[in-house]
mmCIF file of C-alpha atoms in Angstrom:
data_model
loop_
_atom_site.group_PDB
_atom_site.id
_atom_site.type_symbol
_atom_site.label_atom_id
_atom_site.label_comp_id
_atom_site.label_asym_id
_atom_site.label_seq_id
_atom_site.Cartn_x
_atom_site.Cartn_y
_atom_site.Cartn_z
ATOM 1 C CA MET A 115 -38.029 -24.802 -121.934
ATOM 2 C CA SER A 116 -34.525 -26.156 -121.570
ATOM 3 C CA ASP A 117 -32.635 -26.601 -118.302
ATOM 4 C CA ASN A 118 -30.425 -23.603 -119.124
ATOM 5 C CA GLU A 119 -33.403 -21.262 -119.522
ATOM 6 C CA ALA A 120 -34.751 -22.223 -116.112
ATOM 7 C CA LEU A 121 -31.432 -21.340 -114.495
ATOM 8 C CA ASP A 122 -31.090 -17.895 -116.104
ATOM 9 C CA VAL A 123 -30.323 -15.395 -113.357
ATOM 10 C CA GLU A 124 -30.773 -11.663 -113.630
ATOM 11 C CA GLU A 125 -27.497 -9.808 -113.320
ATOM 12 C CA TYR A 126 -27.178 -6.343 -111.816
ATOM 13 C CA SER A 127 -24.340 -4.023 -112.721
ATOM 14 C CA GLN A 128 -24.356 -2.298 -109.342
ATOM 15 C CA ALA A 129 -25.338 -3.244 -105.833
ATOM 16 C CA GLY A 130 -25.850 -0.801 -102.971
ATOM 17 C CA SER A 131 -26.166 -1.352 -99.280
ATOM 18 C CA GLY A 132 -29.843 -0.456 -99.523
ATOM 19 C CA ALA A 133 -29.501 1.939 -96.591
ATOM 20 C CA SER A 134 -31.607 5.052 -96.782
ATOM 21 C CA LEU A 135 -30.222 8.503 -95.996
ATOM 22 C CA THR A 136 -33.188 9.185 -93.679
ATOM 23 C CA PHE A 137 -35.945 7.350 -91.848
ATOM 24 C CA PRO A 138 -39.330 8.635 -90.652
ATOM 25 C CA ILE A 139 -40.208 8.987 -86.973
ATOM 26 C CA GLN A 140 -43.243 10.454 -85.216
ATOM 27 C CA CYS A 141 -42.601 14.054 -84.073
ATOM 28 C CA SER A 142 -43.625 13.283 -80.497
ATOM 29 C CA ALA A 143 -40.910 10.558 -80.321
ATOM 30 C CA LEU A 144 -38.064 13.002 -81.024
ATOM 31 C CA ARG A 145 -35.787 13.921 -78.113
ATOM 32 C CA LYS A 146 -33.356 16.720 -77.264
ATOM 33 C CA ASN A 147 -29.808 16.027 -78.579
ATOM 34 C CA GLY A 148 -31.282 13.763 -81.260
ATOM 35 C CA PHE A 149 -31.084 14.421 -84.991
ATOM 36 C CA VAL A 150 -33.735 15.653 -87.429
ATOM 37 C CA VAL A 151 -33.913 16.907 -91.041
ATOM 38 C CA ILE A 152 -35.224 20.484 -91.227
ATOM 39 C CA LYS A 153 -35.595 22.150 -94.651
ATOM 40 C CA GLY A 154 -33.316 19.465 -96.122
ATOM 41 C CA PHE A 155 -30.473 20.005 -93.627
ATOM 42 C CA PRO A 156 -29.314 17.452 -91.016
ATOM 43 C CA CYS A 157 -29.648 19.113 -87.608
ATOM 44 C CA LYS A 158 -29.108 18.339 -83.924
ATOM 45 C CA ILE A 159 -32.061 19.192 -81.685
ATOM 46 C CA VAL A 160 -31.159 21.778 -79.036
ATOM 47 C CA ASP A 161 -34.642 22.634 -77.759
ATOM 48 C CA MET A 162 -38.075 21.080 -77.982
ATOM 49 C CA SER A 163 -41.473 22.010 -76.594
ATOM 50 C CA THR A 164 -44.941 20.591 -77.051
ATOM 51 C CA SER A 165 -48.095 22.701 -77.039
ATOM 52 C CA LYS A 166 -51.338 21.078 -75.993
ATOM 53 C CA THR A 167 -54.137 20.391 -78.437
ATOM 54 C CA GLY A 168 -56.215 23.311 -79.579
ATOM 55 C CA LYS A 169 -59.967 23.456 -80.040
ATOM 56 C CA HIS A 170 -59.806 21.682 -83.399
ATOM 57 C CA GLY A 171 -56.511 19.996 -83.717
ATOM 58 C CA HIS A 172 -53.297 18.281 -82.876
ATOM 59 C CA ALA A 173 -50.694 18.949 -80.252
ATOM 60 C CA LYS A 174 -47.810 20.756 -81.924
ATOM 61 C CA VAL A 175 -44.120 20.079 -81.405
ATOM 62 C CA ASN A 176 -41.834 23.118 -81.684
ATOM 63 C CA ILE A 177 -38.284 22.018 -82.588
ATOM 64 C CA THR A 178 -35.190 24.245 -82.489
ATOM 65 C CA ALA A 179 -32.135 22.613 -84.043
ATOM 66 C CA ILE A 180 -28.645 23.485 -85.293
ATOM 67 C CA ASP A 181 -27.205 22.289 -88.626
ATOM 68 C CA ILE A 182 -24.466 19.741 -87.825
ATOM 69 C CA PHE A 183 -22.236 21.040 -90.635
ATOM 70 C CA THR A 184 -22.727 24.833 -90.666
ATOM 71 C CA GLY A 185 -23.977 25.593 -87.137
ATOM 72 C CA LYS A 186 -26.971 27.506 -88.573
ATOM 73 C CA LYS A 187 -30.118 27.516 -86.422
ATOM 74 C CA TYR A 188 -33.408 26.161 -87.801
ATOM 75 C CA GLU A 189 -36.916 25.915 -86.357
ATOM 76 C CA GLU A 190 -39.750 23.585 -87.255
ATOM 77 C CA ILE A 191 -43.290 23.240 -85.947
ATOM 78 C CA CYS A 192 -45.125 20.020 -86.753
ATOM 79 C CA PRO A 193 -48.159 18.172 -85.376
ATOM 80 C CA SER A 194 -47.056 15.564 -82.825
ATOM 81 C CA THR A 195 -48.784 12.725 -84.683
ATOM 82 C CA HIS A 196 -47.089 13.474 -88.034
ATOM 83 C CA ASN A 197 -43.855 11.885 -89.214
ATOM 84 C CA ILE A 198 -40.609 13.781 -89.712
ATOM 85 C CA ASP A 199 -37.355 12.578 -91.302
ATOM 86 C CA VAL A 200 -34.363 11.686 -89.134
ATOM 87 C CA PRO A 201 -30.963 11.451 -90.878
ATOM 88 C CA ASN A 202 -28.753 8.374 -90.562
ATOM 89 C CA VAL A 203 -25.735 10.008 -88.929
ATOM 90 C CA SER A 204 -22.414 8.211 -88.595
ATOM 91 C CA ARG A 205 -19.217 9.350 -86.921
ATOM 92 C CA LYS A 206 -15.759 8.035 -87.743
ATOM 93 C CA GLU A 207 -12.287 8.813 -86.416
ATOM 94 C CA TYR A 208 -9.366 9.479 -88.792
ATOM 95 C CA THR A 209 -5.694 10.354 -88.321
ATOM 96 C CA VAL A 210 -4.609 13.379 -90.354
ATOM 97 C CA MET A 211 -1.467 12.562 -92.335
ATOM 98 C CA ASP A 212 -1.167 15.751 -94.390
ATOM 99 C CA VAL A 213 -2.969 18.694 -95.995
ATOM 100 C CA GLN A 214 -2.566 19.078 -99.776
ATOM 101 C CA ASP A 215 -4.239 21.809 -101.866
ATOM 102 C CA GLY A 216 -6.765 22.484 -99.102
ATOM 103 C CA TYR A 217 -7.774 18.823 -98.784
ATOM 104 C CA LEU A 218 -7.063 16.536 -95.842
ATOM 105 C CA SER A 219 -5.185 13.287 -96.296
ATOM 106 C CA LEU A 220 -6.791 10.963 -93.748
ATOM 107 C CA LEU A 221 -6.062 7.442 -92.515
ATOM 108 C CA ASP A 222 -8.687 5.303 -90.770
ATOM 109 C CA ALA A 223 -8.171 2.466 -88.280
ATOM 110 C CA ALA A 224 -8.245 -0.148 -91.071
ATOM 111 C CA GLY A 225 -5.407 1.594 -92.927
ATOM 112 C CA GLU A 226 -7.614 2.999 -95.697
ATOM 113 C CA VAL A 227 -6.630 6.430 -97.064
ATOM 114 C CA LYS A 228 -9.293 9.099 -97.643
ATOM 115 C CA GLU A 229 -8.393 12.284 -99.527
ATOM 116 C CA ASP A 230 -11.706 13.871 -100.542
ATOM 117 C CA LEU A 231 -12.461 15.978 -97.460
ATOM 118 C CA PRO A 232 -11.617 19.701 -97.549
ATOM 119 C CA LEU A 233 -9.754 21.356 -94.675
ATOM 120 C CA PRO A 234 -12.379 23.203 -92.584
ATOM 121 C CA GLU A 235 -12.167 26.999 -92.870
ATOM 122 C CA ASP A 236 -13.028 27.608 -89.207
ATOM 123 C CA ASP A 237 -11.066 27.220 -85.933
ATOM 124 C CA ILE A 238 -10.910 23.427 -86.394
ATOM 125 C CA GLY A 239 -9.007 23.872 -89.678
ATOM 126 C CA LYS A 240 -6.555 26.300 -88.048
ATOM 127 C CA GLU A 241 -6.065 23.886 -85.152
ATOM 128 C CA ILE A 242 -5.324 20.976 -87.539
ATOM 129 C CA SER A 243 -2.765 23.090 -89.462
ATOM 130 C CA GLN A 244 -1.102 24.226 -86.215
ATOM 131 C CA MET A 245 -0.876 20.629 -84.898
ATOM 132 C CA LEU A 246 0.770 19.485 -88.157
ATOM 133 C CA LYS A 247 3.272 22.387 -87.981
ATOM 134 C CA ASP A 248 4.106 21.454 -84.364
ATOM 135 C CA GLY A 249 4.774 17.831 -85.383
ATOM 136 C CA LYS A 250 1.741 16.487 -83.530
ATOM 137 C CA GLU A 251 -0.595 13.840 -84.952
ATOM 138 C CA PRO A 252 -4.168 15.237 -85.198
ATOM 139 C CA LEU A 253 -7.103 12.838 -84.774
ATOM 140 C CA VAL A 254 -10.332 14.154 -86.342
ATOM 141 C CA SER A 255 -13.964 13.114 -85.946
ATOM 142 C CA VAL A 256 -15.777 13.089 -89.281
ATOM 143 C CA ILE A 257 -19.557 13.068 -89.223
ATOM 144 C CA SER A 258 -21.589 12.048 -92.271
ATOM 145 C CA ALA A 259 -25.294 12.551 -92.974
ATOM 146 C CA LEU A 260 -27.451 12.978 -96.094
ATOM 147 C CA GLY A 261 -24.477 12.215 -98.334
ATOM 148 C CA LYS A 262 -22.338 15.029 -96.892
ATOM 149 C CA GLU A 263 -19.287 14.760 -94.656
ATOM 150 C CA GLY A 264 -17.552 17.244 -92.404
ATOM 151 C CA VAL A 265 -14.893 17.441 -89.700
ATOM 152 C CA VAL A 266 -16.572 18.278 -86.384
ATOM 153 C CA SER A 267 -13.736 17.960 -83.865
ATOM 154 C CA VAL A 268 -9.985 17.482 -83.540
ATOM 155 C CA LYS A 269 -7.704 16.226 -80.783
ATOM 156 C CA VAL A 270 -4.097 15.068 -80.454
ATOM 157 C CA SER A 271 -3.606 11.345 -81.093
ATOM 158 C CA ASN A 272 -2.292 9.321 -78.132
ATOM 159 C CA ASN A 273 0.083 7.288 -80.319
#
């Protein structure tokens, strides 16, 4: 074996952050206003109750949650000792520069431009369009979870 062979290093064509989209947590450790994945959708917990153990089993946790992107209500019942997935949710603020072909042109604090987010079709989207027409500078909160992103709120920038 030559010196060069001993120093051979494996090369990888791509490197990720290694962060998972979800992490497991025991059902009994969940709290109201926390996040949970129900039926594959990232949701915010709006109500939770725990039933006591039955004759043969576990205490059950009854979770009522609302999808953070669509607002749809979901319910889940799971034994308190079992694990359930919690999404890694991140929130970021962007300044809206323009709307082109139904997509937002956003600018973050570092000066990076983001143009892959569609204009919401609800009241938030109408509010953004109205602010741009009035010459105001909209500041949007974008929430991301499970590989999806969506605008959840808008306000006028203080600049």
